[in-house]
PDB file of C-alpha atoms in Angstrom:
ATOM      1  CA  UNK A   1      38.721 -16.596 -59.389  1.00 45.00           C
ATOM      2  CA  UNK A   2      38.642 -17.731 -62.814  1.00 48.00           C
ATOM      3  CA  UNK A   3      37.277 -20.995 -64.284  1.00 48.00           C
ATOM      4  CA  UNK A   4      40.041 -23.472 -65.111  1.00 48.00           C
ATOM      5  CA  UNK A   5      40.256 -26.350 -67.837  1.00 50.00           C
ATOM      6  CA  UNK A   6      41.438 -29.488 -67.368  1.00 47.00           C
ATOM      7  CA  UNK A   7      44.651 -28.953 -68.513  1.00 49.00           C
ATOM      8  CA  UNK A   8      45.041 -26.061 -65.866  1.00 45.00           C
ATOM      9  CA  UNK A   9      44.460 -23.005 -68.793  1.00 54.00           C
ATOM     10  CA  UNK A  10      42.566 -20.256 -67.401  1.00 59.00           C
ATOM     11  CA  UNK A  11      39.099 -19.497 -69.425  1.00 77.00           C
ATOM     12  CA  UNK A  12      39.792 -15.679 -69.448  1.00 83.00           C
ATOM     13  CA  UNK A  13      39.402 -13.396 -72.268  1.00 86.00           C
ATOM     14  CA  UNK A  14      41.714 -14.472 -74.183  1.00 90.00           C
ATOM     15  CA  UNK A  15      40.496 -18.226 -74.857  1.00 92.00           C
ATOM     16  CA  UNK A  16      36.767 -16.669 -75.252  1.00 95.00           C
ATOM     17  CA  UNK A  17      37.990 -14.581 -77.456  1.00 95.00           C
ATOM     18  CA  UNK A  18      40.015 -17.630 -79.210  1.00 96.00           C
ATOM     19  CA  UNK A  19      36.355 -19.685 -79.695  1.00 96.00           C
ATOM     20  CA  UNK A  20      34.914 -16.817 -81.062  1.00 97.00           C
ATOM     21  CA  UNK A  21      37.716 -16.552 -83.610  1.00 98.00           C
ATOM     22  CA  UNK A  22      37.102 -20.717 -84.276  1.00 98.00           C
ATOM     23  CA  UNK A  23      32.956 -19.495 -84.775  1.00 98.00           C
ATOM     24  CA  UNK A  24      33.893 -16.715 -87.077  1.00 97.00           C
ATOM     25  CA  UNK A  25      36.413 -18.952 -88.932  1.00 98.00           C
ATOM     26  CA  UNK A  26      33.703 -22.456 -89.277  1.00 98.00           C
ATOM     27  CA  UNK A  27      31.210 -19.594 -89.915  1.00 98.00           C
ATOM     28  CA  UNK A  28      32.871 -18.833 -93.423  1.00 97.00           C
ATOM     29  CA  UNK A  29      34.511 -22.219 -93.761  1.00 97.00           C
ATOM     30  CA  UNK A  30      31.331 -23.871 -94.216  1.00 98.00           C
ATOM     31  CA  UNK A  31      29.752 -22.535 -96.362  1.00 98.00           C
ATOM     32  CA  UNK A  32      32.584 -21.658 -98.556  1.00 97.00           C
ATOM     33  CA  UNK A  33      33.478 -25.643 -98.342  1.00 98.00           C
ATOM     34  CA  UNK A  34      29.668 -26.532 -99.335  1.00 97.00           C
ATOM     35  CA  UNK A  35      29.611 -24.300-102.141  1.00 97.00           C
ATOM     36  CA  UNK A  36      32.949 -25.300-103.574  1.00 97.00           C
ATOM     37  CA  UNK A  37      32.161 -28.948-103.234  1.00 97.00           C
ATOM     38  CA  UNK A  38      28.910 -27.769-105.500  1.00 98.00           C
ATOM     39  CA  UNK A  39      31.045 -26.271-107.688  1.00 96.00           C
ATOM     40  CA  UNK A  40      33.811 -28.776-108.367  1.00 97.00           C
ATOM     41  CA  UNK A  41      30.706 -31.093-109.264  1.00 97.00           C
ATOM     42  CA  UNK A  42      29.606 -28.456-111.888  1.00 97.00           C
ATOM     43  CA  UNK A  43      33.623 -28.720-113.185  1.00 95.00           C
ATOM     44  CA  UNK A  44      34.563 -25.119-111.953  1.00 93.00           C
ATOM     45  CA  UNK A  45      37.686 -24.286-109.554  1.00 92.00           C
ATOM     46  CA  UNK A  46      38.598 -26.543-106.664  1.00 95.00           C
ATOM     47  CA  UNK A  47      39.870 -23.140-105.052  1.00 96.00           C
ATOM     48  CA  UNK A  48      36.842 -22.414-102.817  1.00 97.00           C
ATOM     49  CA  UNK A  49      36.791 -26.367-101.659  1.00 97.00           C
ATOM     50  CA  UNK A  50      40.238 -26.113-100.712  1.00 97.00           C
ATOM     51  CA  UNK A  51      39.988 -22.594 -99.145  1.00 97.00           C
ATOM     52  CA  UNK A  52      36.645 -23.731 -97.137  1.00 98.00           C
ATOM     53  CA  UNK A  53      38.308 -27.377 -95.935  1.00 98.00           C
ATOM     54  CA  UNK A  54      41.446 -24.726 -94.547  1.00 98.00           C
ATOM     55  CA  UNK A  55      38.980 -22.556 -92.796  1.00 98.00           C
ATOM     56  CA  UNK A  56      37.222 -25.958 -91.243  1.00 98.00           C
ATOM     57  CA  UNK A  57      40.107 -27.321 -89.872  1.00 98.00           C
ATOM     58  CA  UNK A  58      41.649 -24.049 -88.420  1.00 98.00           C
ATOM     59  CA  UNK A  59      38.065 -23.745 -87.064  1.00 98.00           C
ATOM     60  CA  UNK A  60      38.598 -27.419 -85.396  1.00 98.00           C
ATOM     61  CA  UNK A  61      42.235 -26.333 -84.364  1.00 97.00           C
ATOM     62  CA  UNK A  62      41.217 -23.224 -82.822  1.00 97.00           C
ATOM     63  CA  UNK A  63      38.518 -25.112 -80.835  1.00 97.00           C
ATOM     64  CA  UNK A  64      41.360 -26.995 -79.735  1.00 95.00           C
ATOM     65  CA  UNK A  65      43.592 -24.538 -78.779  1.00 94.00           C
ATOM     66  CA  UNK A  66      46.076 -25.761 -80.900  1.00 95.00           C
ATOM     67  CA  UNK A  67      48.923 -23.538 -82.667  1.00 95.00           C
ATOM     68  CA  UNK A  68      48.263 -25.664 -85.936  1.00 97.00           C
ATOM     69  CA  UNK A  69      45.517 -23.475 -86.500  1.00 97.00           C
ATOM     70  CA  UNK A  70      47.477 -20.542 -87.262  1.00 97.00           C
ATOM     71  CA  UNK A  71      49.485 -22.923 -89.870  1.00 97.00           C
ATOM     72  CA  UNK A  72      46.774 -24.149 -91.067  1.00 98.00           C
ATOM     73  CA  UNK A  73      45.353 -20.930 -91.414  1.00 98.00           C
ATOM     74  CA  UNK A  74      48.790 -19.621 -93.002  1.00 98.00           C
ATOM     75  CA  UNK A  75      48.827 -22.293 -95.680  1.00 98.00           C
ATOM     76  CA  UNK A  76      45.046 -21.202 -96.784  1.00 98.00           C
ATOM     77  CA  UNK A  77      46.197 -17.568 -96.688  1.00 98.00           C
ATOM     78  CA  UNK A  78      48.880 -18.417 -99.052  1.00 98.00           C
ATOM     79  CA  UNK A  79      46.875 -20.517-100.729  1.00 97.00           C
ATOM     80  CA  UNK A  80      44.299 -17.170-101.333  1.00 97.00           C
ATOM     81  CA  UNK A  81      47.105 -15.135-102.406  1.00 97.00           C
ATOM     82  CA  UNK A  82      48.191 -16.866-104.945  1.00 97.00           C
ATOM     83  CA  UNK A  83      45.168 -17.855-106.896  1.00 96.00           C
ATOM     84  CA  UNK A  84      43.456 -14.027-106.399  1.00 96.00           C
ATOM     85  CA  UNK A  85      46.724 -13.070-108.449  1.00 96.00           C
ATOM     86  CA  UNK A  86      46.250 -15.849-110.592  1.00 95.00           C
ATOM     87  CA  UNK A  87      42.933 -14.986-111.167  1.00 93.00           C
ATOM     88  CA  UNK A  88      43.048 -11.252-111.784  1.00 94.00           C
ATOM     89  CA  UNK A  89      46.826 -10.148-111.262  1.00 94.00           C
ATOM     90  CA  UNK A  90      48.021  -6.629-109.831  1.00 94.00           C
ATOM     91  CA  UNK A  91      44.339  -5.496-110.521  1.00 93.00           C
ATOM     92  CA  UNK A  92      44.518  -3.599-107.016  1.00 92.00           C
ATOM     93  CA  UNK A  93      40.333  -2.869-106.897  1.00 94.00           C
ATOM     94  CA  UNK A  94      39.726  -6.731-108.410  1.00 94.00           C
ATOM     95  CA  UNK A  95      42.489  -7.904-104.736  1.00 95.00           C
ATOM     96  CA  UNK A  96      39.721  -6.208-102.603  1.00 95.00           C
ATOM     97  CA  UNK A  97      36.636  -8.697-102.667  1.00 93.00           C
ATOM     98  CA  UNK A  98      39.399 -12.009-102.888  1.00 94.00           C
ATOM     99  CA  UNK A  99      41.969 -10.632-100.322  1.00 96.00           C
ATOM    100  CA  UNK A 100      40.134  -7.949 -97.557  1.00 97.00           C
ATOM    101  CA  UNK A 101      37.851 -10.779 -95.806  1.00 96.00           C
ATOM    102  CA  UNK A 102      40.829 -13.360 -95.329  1.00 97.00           C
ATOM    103  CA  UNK A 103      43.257 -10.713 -94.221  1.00 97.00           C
ATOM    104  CA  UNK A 104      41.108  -9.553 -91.302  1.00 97.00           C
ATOM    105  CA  UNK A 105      40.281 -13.361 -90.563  1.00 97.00           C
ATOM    106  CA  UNK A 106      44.115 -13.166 -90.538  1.00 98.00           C
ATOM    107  CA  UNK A 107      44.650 -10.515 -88.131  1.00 98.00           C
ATOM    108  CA  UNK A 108      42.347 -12.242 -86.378  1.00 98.00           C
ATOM    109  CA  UNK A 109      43.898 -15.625 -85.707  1.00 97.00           C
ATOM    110  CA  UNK A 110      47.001 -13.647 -85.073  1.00 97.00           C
ATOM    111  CA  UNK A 111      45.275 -12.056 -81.943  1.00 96.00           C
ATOM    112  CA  UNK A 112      44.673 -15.226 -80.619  1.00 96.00           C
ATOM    113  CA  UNK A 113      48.463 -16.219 -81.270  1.00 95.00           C
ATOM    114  CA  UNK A 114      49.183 -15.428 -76.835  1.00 93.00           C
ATOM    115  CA  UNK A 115      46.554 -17.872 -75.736  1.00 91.00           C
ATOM    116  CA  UNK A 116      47.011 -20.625 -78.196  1.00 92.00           C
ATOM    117  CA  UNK A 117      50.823 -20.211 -77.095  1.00 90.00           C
ATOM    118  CA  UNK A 118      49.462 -20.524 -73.367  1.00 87.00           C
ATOM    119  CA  UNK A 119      47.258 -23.418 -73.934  1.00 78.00           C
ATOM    120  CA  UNK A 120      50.583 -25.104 -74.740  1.00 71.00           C
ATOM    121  CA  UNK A 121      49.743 -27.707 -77.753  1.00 64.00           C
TER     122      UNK A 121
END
């Protein structure tokens, strides 16, 4: 029999998968936020600050089980789209190192879309 929560959600694949998802998301988020704090500081781009505080808080969402971290995590996707065009246009090979990483993160978060609709928040 599976382990239960509180609020009655099974702890199946699914939600382990879900907190591995929230790791892999406050892995990058971190850092990312850390360095763009550093870098706002030095009078560069408030892009990666932004981009890292997204990542923390779908991070804190996923942990949560809450569907506002996959609109949370839409609005930082967005939010990557538009300034990697800003930054270097339809320069296809210059997309790959500002667009392949979020994209799978992406995917990712979508994957966890069943359980997050499950956990009910």
């Amino acid at each position: 029999m599976s382990e239960t929560r509180s609020m009655g959600t099974p702890r199946d694949g699914a939600f382990f998968w879900t907190m591995l998802v929230a790791l892999l998301a406050l892995a990058f988020g971190l850092p990312i936020l850390g360095g763009g704090v550093y870098l706002i500081w030095l009078g560069g781009s408030w892009y990666y600050a932004i981009a890292g505080f997204g990542l923390v808080a779908t991070a804190i969402a996923l942990f949560a089980q809450s569907m506002s971290a996959f609109w949370l995590y839409l609005l930082t996707y967005i939010g990557t789209v538009i300034w990697a065009f800003w930054e270097v246009g339809f320069d296809w090979w210059a997309q790959v190192p500002r667009l392949v990483a979020p994209t799978v993160l992406f995917i990712f978060i979508l994957t966890t879309l069943p359980a997050l609709a499950r956990s009910g928040r």
